[in-house]
Tab-separated table of C-alpha atoms in Angstrom:
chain	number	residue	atom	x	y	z
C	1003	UNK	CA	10.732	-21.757	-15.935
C	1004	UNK	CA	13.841	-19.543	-14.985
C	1005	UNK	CA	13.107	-16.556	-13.254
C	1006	UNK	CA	16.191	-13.821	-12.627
C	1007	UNK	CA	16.344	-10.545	-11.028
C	1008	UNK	CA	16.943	-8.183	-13.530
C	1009	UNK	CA	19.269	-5.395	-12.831
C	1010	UNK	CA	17.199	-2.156	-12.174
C	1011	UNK	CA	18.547	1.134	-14.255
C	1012	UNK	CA	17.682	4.950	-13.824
C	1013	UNK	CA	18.516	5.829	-17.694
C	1014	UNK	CA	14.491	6.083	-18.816
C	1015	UNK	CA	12.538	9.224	-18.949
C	1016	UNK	CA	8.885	9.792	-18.432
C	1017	UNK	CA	6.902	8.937	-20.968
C	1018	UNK	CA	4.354	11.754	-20.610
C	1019	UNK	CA	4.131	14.830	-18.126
C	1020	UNK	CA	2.722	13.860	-14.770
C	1021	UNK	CA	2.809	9.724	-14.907
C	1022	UNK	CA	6.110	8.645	-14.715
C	1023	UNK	CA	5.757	4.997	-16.192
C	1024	UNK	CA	9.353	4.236	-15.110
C	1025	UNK	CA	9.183	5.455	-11.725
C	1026	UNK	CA	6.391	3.241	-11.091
C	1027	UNK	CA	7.306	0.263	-11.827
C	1028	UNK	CA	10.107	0.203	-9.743
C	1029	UNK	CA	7.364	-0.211	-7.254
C	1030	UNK	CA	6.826	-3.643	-8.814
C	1031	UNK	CA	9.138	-6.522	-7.553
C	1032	UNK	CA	8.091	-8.666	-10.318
C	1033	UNK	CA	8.812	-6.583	-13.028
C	1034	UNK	CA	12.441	-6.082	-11.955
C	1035	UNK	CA	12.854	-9.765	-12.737
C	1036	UNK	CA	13.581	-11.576	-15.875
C	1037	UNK	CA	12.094	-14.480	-17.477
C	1038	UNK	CA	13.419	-17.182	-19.212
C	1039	UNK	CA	16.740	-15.215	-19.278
C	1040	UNK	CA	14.988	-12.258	-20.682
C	1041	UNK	CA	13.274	-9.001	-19.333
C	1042	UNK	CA	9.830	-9.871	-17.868
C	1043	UNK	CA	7.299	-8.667	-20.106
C	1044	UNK	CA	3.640	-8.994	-18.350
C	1045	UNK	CA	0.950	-8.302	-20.656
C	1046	UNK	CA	-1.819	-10.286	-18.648
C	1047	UNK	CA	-3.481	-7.740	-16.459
C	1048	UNK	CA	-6.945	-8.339	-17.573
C	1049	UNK	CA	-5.928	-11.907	-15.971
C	1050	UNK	CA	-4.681	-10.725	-12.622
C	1051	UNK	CA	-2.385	-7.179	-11.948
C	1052	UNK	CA	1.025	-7.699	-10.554
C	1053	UNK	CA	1.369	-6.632	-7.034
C	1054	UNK	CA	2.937	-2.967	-5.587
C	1055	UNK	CA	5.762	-3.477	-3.120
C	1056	UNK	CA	3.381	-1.507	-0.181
C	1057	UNK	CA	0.952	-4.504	-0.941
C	1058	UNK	CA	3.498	-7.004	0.677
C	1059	UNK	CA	4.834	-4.551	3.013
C	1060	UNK	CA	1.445	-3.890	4.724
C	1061	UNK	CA	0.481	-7.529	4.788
C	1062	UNK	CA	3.668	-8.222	6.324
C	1063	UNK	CA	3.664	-5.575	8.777
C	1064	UNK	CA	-0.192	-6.426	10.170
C	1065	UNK	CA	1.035	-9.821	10.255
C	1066	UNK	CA	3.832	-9.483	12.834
C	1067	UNK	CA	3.065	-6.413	14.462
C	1068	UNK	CA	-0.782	-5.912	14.726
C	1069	UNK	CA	-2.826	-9.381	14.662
C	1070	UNK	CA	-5.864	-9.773	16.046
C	1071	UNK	CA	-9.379	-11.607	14.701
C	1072	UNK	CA	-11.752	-8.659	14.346
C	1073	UNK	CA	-14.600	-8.445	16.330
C	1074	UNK	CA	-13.592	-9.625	19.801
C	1075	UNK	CA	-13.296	-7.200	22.849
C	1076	UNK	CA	-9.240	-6.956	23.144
C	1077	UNK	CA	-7.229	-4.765	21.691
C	1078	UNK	CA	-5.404	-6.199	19.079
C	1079	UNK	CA	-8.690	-7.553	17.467
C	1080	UNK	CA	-10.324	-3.930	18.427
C	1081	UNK	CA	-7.531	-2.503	15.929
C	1082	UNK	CA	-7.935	-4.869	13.468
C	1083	UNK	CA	-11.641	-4.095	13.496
C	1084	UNK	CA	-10.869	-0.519	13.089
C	1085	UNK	CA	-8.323	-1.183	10.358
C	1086	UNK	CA	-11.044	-3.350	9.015
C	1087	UNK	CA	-13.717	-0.572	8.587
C	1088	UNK	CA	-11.432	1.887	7.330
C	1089	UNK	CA	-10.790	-0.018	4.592
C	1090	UNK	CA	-14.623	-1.022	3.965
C	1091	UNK	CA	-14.658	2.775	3.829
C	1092	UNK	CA	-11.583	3.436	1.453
C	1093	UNK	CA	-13.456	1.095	-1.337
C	1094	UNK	CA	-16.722	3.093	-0.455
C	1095	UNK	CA	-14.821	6.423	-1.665
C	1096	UNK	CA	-13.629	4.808	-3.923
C	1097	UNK	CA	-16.482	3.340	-6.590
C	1098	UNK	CA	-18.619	6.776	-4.947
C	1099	UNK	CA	-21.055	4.643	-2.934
C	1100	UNK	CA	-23.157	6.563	-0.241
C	1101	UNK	CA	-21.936	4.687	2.756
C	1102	UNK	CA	-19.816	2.041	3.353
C	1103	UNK	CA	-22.801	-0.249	4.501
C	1104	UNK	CA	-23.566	-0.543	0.945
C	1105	UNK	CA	-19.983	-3.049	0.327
C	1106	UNK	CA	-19.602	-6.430	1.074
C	1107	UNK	CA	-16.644	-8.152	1.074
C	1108	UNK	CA	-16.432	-11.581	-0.471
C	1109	UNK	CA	-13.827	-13.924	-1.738
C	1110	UNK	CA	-13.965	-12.434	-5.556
C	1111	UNK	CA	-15.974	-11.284	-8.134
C	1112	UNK	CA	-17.047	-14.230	-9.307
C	1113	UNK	CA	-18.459	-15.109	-5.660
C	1114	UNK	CA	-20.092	-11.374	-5.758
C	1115	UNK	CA	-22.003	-11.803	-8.748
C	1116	UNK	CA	-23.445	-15.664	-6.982
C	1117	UNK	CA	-24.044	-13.890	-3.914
C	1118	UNK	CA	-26.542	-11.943	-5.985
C	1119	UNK	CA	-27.963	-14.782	-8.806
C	1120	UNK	CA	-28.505	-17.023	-5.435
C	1121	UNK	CA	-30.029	-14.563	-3.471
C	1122	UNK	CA	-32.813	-13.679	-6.015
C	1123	UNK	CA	-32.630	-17.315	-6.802
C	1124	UNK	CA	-34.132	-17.814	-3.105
C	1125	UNK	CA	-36.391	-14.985	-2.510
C	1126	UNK	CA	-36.956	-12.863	-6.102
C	1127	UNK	CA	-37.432	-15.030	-8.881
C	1128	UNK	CA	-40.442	-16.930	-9.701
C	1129	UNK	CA	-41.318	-19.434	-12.456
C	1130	UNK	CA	-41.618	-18.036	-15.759
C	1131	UNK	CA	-39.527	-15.017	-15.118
C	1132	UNK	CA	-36.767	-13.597	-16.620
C	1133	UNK	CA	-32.839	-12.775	-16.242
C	1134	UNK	CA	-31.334	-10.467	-19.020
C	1135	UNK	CA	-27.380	-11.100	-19.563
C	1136	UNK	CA	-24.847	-10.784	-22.421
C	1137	UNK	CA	-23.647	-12.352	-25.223
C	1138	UNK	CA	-19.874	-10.535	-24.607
C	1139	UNK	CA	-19.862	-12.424	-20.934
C	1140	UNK	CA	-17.125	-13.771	-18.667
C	1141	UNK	CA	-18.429	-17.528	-17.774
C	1142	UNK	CA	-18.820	-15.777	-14.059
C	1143	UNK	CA	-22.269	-13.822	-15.444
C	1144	UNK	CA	-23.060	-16.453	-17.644
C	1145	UNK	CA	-23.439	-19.720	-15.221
C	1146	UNK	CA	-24.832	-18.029	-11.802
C	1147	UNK	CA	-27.654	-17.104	-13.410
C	1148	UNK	CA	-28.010	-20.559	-15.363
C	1149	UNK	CA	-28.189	-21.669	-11.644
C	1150	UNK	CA	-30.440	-19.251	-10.807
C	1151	UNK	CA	-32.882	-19.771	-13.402
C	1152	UNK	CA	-33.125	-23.513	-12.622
C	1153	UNK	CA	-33.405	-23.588	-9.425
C	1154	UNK	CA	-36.187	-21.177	-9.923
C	1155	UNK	CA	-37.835	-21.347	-13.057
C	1156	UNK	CA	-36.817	-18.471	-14.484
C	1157	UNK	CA	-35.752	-18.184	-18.125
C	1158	UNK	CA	-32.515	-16.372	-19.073
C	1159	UNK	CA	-32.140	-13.976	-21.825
C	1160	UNK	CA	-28.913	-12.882	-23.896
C	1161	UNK	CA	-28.296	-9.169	-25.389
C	1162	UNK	CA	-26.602	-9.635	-28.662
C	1163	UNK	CA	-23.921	-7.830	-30.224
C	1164	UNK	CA	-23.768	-5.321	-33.123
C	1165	UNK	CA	-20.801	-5.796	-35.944
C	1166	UNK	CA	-18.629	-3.730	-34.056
C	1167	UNK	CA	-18.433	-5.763	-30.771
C	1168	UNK	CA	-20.972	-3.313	-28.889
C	1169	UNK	CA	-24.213	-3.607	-27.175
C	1170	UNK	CA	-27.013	-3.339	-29.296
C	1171	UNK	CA	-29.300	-1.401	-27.409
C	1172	UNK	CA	-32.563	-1.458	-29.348
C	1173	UNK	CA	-32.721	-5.386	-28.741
C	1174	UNK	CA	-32.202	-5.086	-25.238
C	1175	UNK	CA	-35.133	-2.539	-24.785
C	1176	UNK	CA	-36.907	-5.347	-27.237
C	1177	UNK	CA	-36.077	-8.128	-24.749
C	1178	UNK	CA	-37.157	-6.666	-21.472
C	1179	UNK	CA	-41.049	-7.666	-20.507
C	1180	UNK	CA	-42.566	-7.509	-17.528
C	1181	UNK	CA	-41.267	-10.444	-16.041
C	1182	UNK	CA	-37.942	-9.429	-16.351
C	1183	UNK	CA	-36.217	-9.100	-12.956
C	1184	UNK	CA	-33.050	-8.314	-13.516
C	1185	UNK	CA	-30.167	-7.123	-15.921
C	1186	UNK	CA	-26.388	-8.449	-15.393
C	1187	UNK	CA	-23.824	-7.158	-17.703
C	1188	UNK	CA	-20.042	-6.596	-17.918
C	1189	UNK	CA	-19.383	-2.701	-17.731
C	1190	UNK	CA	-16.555	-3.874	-20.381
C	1191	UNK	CA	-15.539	-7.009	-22.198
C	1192	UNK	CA	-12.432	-8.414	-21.274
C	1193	UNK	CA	-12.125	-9.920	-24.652
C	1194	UNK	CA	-13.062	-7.092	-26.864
C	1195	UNK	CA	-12.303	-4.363	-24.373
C	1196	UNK	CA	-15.916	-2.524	-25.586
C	1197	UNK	CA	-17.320	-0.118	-22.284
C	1198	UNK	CA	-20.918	-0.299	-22.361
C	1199	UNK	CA	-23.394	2.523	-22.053
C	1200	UNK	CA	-24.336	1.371	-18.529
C	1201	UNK	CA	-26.045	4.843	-17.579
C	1202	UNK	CA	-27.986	4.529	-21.161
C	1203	UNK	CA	-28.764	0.670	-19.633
C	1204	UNK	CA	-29.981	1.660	-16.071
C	1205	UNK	CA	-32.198	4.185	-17.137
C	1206	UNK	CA	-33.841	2.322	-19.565
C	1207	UNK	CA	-34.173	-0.533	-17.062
C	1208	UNK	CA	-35.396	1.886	-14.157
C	1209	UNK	CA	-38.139	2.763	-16.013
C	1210	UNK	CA	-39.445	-0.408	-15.476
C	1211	UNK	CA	-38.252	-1.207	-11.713
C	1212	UNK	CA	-35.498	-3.557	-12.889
C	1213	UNK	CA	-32.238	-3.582	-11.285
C	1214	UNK	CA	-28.710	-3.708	-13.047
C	1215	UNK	CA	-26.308	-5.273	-11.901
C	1216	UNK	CA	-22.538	-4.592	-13.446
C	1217	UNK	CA	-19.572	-6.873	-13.687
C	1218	UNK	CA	-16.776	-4.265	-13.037
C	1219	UNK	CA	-14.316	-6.868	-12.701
C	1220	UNK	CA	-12.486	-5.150	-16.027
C	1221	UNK	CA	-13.098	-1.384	-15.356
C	1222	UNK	CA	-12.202	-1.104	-11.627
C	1223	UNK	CA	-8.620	-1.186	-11.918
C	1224	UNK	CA	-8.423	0.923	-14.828
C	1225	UNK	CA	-10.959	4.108	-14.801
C	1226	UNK	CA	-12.335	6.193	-12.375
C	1227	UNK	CA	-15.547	4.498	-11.099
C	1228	UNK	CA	-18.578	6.488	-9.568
C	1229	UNK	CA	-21.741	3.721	-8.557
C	1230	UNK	CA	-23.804	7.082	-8.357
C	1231	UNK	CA	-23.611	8.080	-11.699
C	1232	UNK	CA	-24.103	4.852	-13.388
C	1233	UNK	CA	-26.512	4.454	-11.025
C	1234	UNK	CA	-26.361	0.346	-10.866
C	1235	UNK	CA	-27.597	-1.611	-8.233
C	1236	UNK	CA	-25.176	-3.913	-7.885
C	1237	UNK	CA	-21.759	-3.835	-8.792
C	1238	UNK	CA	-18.521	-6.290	-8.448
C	1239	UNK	CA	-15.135	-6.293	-8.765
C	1240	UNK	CA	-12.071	-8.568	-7.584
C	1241	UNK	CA	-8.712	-7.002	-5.724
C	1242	UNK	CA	-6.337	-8.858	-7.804
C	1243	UNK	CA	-7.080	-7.436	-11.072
C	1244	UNK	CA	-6.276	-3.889	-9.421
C	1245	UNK	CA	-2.942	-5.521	-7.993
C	1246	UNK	CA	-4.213	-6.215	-4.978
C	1247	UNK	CA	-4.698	-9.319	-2.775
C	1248	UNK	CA	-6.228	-12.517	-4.242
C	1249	UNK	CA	-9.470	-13.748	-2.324
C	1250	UNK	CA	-10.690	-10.576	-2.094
C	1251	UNK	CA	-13.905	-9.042	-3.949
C	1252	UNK	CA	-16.107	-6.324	-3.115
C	1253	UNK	CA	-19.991	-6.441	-3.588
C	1254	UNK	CA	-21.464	-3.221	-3.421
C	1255	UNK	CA	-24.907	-2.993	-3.450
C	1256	UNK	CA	-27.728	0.023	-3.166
C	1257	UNK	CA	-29.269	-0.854	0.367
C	1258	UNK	CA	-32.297	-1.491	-0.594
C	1259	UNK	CA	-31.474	-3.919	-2.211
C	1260	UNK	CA	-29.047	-5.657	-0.129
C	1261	UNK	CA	-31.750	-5.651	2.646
C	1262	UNK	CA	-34.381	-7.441	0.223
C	1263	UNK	CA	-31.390	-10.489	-0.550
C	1264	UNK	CA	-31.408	-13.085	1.663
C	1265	UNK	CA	-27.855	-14.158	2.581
C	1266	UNK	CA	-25.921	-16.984	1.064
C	1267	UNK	CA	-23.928	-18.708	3.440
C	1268	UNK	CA	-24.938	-19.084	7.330
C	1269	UNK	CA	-22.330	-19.122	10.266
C	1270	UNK	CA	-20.940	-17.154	12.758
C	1271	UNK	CA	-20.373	-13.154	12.644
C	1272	UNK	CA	-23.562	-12.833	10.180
C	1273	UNK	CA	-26.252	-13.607	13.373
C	1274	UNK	CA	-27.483	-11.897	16.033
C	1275	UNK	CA	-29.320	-14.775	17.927
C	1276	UNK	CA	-29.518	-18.276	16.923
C	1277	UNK	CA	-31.804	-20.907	18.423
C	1278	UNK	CA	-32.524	-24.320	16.818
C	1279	UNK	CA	-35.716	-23.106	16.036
C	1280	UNK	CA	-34.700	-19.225	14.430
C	1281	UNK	CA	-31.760	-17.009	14.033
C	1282	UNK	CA	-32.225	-13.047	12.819
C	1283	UNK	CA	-29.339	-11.874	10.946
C	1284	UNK	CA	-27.384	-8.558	11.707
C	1285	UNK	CA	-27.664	-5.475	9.113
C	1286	UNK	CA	-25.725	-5.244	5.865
C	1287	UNK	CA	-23.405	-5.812	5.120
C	1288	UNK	CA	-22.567	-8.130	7.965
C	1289	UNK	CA	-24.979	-10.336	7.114
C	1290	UNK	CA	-23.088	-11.450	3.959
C	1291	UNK	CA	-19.967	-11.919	5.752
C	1292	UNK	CA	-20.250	-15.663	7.418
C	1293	UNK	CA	-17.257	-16.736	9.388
C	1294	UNK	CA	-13.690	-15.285	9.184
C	1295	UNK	CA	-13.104	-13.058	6.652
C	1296	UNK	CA	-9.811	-12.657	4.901
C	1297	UNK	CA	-9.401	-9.551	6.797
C	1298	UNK	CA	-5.770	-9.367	6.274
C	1299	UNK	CA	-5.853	-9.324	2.778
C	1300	UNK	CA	-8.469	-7.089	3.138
C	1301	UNK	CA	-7.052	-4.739	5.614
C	1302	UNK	CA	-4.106	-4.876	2.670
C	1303	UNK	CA	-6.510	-3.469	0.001
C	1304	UNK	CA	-6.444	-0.769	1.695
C	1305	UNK	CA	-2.667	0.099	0.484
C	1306	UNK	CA	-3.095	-0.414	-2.743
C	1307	UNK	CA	-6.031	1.625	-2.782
C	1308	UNK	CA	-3.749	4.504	-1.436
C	1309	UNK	CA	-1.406	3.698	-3.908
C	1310	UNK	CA	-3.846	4.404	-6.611
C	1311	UNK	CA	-5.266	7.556	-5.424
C	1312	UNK	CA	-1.233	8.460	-5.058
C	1313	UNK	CA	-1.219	8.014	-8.823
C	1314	UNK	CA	-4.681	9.071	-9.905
C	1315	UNK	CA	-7.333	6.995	-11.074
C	1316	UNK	CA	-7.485	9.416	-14.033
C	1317	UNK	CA	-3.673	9.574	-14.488
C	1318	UNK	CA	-3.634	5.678	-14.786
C	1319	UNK	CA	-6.609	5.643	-17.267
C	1320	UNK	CA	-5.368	8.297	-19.482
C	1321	UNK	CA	-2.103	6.288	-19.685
C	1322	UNK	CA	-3.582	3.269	-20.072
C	1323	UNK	CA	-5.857	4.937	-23.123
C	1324	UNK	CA	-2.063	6.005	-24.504
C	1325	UNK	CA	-0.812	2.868	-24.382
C	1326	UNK	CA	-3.862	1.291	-26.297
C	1327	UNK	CA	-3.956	3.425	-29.085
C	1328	UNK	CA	-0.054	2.484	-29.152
C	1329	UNK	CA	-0.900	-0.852	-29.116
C	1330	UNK	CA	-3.708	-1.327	-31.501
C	1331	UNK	CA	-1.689	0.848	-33.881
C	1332	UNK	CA	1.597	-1.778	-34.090
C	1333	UNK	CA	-0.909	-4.527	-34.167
C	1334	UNK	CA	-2.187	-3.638	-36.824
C	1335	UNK	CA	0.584	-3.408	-39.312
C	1336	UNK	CA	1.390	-6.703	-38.609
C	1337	UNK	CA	0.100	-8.956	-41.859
C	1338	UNK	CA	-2.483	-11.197	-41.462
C	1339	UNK	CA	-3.609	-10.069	-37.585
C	1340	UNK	CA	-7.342	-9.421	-36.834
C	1341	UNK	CA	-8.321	-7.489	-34.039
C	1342	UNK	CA	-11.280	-8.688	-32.475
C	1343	UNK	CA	-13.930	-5.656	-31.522
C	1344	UNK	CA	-13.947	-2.264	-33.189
C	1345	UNK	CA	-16.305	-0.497	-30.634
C	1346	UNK	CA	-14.732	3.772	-30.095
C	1347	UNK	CA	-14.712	3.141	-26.512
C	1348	UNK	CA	-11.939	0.332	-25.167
C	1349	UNK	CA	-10.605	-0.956	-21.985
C	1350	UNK	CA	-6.589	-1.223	-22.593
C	1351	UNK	CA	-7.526	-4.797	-24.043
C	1352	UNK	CA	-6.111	-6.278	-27.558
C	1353	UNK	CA	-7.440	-10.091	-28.812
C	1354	UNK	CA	-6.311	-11.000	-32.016
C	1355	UNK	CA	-6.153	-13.900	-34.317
C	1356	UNK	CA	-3.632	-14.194	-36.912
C	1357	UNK	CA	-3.857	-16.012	-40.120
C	1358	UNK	CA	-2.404	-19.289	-40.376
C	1359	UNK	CA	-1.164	-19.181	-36.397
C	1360	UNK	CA	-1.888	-21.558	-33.772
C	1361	UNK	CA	-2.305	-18.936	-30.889
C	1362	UNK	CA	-1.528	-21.633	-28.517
C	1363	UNK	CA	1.652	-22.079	-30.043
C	1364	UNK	CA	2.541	-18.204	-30.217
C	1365	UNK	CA	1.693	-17.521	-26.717
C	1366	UNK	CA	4.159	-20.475	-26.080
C	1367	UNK	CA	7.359	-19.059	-28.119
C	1368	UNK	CA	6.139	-15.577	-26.524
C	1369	UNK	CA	7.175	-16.729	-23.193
C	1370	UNK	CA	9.999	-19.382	-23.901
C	1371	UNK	CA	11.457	-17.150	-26.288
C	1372	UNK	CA	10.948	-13.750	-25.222
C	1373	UNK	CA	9.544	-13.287	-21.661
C	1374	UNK	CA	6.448	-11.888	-22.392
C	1375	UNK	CA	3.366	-13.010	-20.585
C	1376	UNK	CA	-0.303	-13.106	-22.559
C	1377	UNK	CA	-2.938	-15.379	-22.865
C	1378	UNK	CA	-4.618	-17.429	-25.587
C	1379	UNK	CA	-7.709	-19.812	-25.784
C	1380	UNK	CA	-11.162	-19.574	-25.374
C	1381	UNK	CA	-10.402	-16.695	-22.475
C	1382	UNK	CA	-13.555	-17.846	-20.261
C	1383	UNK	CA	-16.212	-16.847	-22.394
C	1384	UNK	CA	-17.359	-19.676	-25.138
C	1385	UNK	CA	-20.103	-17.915	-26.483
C	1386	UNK	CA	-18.937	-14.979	-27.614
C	1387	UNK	CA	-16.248	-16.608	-28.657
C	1388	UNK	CA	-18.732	-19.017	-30.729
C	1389	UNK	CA	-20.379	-15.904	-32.225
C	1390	UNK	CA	-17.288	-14.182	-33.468
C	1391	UNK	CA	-16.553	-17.550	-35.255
C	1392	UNK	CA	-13.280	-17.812	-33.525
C	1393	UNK	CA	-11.969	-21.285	-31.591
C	1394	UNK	CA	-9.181	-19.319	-29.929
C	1395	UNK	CA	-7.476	-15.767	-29.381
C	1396	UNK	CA	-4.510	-14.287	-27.827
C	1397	UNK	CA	-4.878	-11.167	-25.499
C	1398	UNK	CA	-2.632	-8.535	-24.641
C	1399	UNK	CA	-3.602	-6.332	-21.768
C	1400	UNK	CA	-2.034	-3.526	-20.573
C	1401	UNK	CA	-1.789	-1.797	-17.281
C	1402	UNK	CA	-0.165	1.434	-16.131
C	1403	UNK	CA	3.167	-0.744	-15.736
C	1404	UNK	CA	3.528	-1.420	-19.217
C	1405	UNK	CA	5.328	0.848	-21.467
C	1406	UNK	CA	5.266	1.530	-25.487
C	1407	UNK	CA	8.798	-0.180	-25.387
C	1408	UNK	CA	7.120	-3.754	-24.441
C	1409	UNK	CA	4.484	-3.092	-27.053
C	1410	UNK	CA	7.615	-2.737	-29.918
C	1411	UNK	CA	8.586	-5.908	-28.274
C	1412	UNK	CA	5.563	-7.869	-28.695
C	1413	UNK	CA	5.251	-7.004	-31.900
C	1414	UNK	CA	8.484	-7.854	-33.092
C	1415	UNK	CA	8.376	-11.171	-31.439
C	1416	UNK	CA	4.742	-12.011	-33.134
C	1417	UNK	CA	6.504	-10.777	-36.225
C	1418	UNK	CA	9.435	-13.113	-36.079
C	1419	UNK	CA	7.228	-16.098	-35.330
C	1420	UNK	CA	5.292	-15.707	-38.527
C	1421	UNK	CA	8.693	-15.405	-40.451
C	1422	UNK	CA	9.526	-18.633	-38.740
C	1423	UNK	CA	6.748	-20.551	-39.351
C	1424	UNK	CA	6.447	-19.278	-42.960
């Protein structure tokens, strides 16, 4: 794989008043580059977001100008420590949580949701009862709770789908029983792009002293997120889908609740005394934070976070909403593609099948040929995928980056491999 810089230009224009499309990305190294001899074309966001030059600037300048471990008694590590908090803080503002007690950082989403599945694994589940997930899952919320339920006894449940891709809430309030201990759902599918009712889903579950826990991993990057309002219990997200650092993820978690989990990995920082007989852990969220955190990847959150509220949470969602519609529309002129999911409320997320195409082989010729960057296959989550009837997809995700002019792209390049292989 050839990768070029690509000569930067000041000829485009906004693309709508107040989000200049342009102007952002030449805050993106990677997009300045091209690929395969052509201009890089990265419509794999719902993978992993490409990375803001402050991102690299403020790793690089904690790196060789303000080091220290957090947590010791000099001053380096007394900054860090500091820098460390504010940014516990900064992710606190920014999901709405009450305090900044209530987030945990851990290595990733996926590690977020297990923190959770193992801890009622240990201490809240019993045999015989029950764990309420969803058929549009990411493998992440599918096979913690498998875990969970057999190293407990517990039975797990699945919420299936209406024809339109969306939650079909009159079977979940069918499935829940009094044994049911907890709900774990994706706040939107990363496949179909559908946003579930999650408010709708808490209350409903509240009524009957269950806790919700939401897989934001899809929605944090891309809308305006309030933990208040939706009033979950738990909810997860990873940094590098918001193009931040990988390894990071952020647990947040209502405190009583986090206070009734036991924690999942023992070691230093999470103690307050150890003898070989006993050790009593420290508060949350310290207690979920064994050993040496990435804390300068973490500390580097931070920027990007800034970065966002520079832009506006709302600014990139409406933009992102733009470019869907955009997309969706050229998609769908194109003979022979089906869009999977038709629910009226999407995550900038398109999977499609086309008749007659290997989407292996497309999202090949997409990148040799083109530069553009999707991806096809199963997209980590088998059973939806077994429901819809479908082997494989291809997905095209947008991000505020993107702009309608890498859309016309894709299209024309799917269109030209169907002429070819006609």
């Amino acid at each position: 794989m050839e990768i070029q810089t690509k000569e930067k230009t000041n000829t485009q224009q906004s693309t709508q008043e107040g989000f200049d499309v342009y102007r952002v990305r030449q805050d993106f190294p990677m997009l300045q580059q091209k690929l395969n001899g052509k201009p890089f074309i990265y419509l794999d966001s719902a993978a992993s977001g490409q990375k803001p030059q402050v991102l690299m600037d403020r790793l690089s300048d904690f790196y060789a100008h303000e080091y220290g471990k957090p947590n010791e008694q000099h001053t380096a590590s007394k900054n860090a420590t500091e820098m460390l908090q504010e940014t516990r803080q900064k992710v606190a503002d920014l999901i709405k949580a009450k305090s900044s007690d209530e987030i945990v950082f851990v290595r990733g989403c996926t590690e977020a949701i297990n923190v959770v599945a193992l801890g009622f694994a240990r201490g809240l589940l019993q045999d015989g009862d029950e764990i309420i997930i969803y058929l549009m899952e990411h493998h992440a919320n599918i096979v913690p709770w498998q875990m969970a339920a057999q190293d407990s006894g517990a039975v797990v449940k699945v919420i299936p789908l209406t024809e339109t891709g969306e939650l079909d809430l009159e079977a979940l309030e069918n499935l829940i029983s009094d044994r049911t201990k907890i709900i774990s759902l994706v706040h939107s599918s990363q496949i179909l792009g559908t946003i579930n009712p999650i408010k709708k889903i808490t209350a409903m579950a509240h009524k009957k002293g269950i806790p919700v826990l939401v897989d934001g991993a899809q929605t944090a990057p891309h809308m305006p997120i309030d933990v208040q309002d939706l009033d979950c219990d738990f909810f997860t997200f990873s940094a590098h889908k918001m193009s931040g650092p990988t390894g990071v993820g952020v647990l947040y978690g209502k405190s009583e609740w986090l206070e009734k989990l036991p924690p999942h990995n023992g070691g230093g920082e999470m103690c307050n005394t150890v003898t070989f007989e006993q050790t009593t852990y420290k508060s949350i969220p310290k207690k979920f934070e064994a050993g040496t955190t990435s804390f300068a990847d973490i500390i580097s959150l931070g920027a990007v976070i800034d970065y966002h509220h520079a832009l506006g949470m709302q600014a990139i969602a409406d933009y992102e909403q733009e470019l869907l519609e955009y997309g969706l529309e050229k998609l769908h002129q194109i003979k022979g593609l089906h869009i999977l999911g038709s629910a009226p409320e999407k995550e900038p997320v398109a999977s499609f099948t086309i008749d007659g195409v290997d989407v292996k082989e497309l999202e090949k010729y997409l990148n040799s040929e083109w530069g553009i960057a999707v991806k096809a296959g199963s997209l980590a989550s088998q059973p939806l995928m077994k429901h819809l009837k479908v082997e494989q997809a291809i997905r095209a995700s947008f991000c505020y980056y993107n702009t309608k002019e890498e859309i016309d792209t894709l299209a024309q390049a799917i269109e030209t491999f169907i002429q070819k292989d006609s």
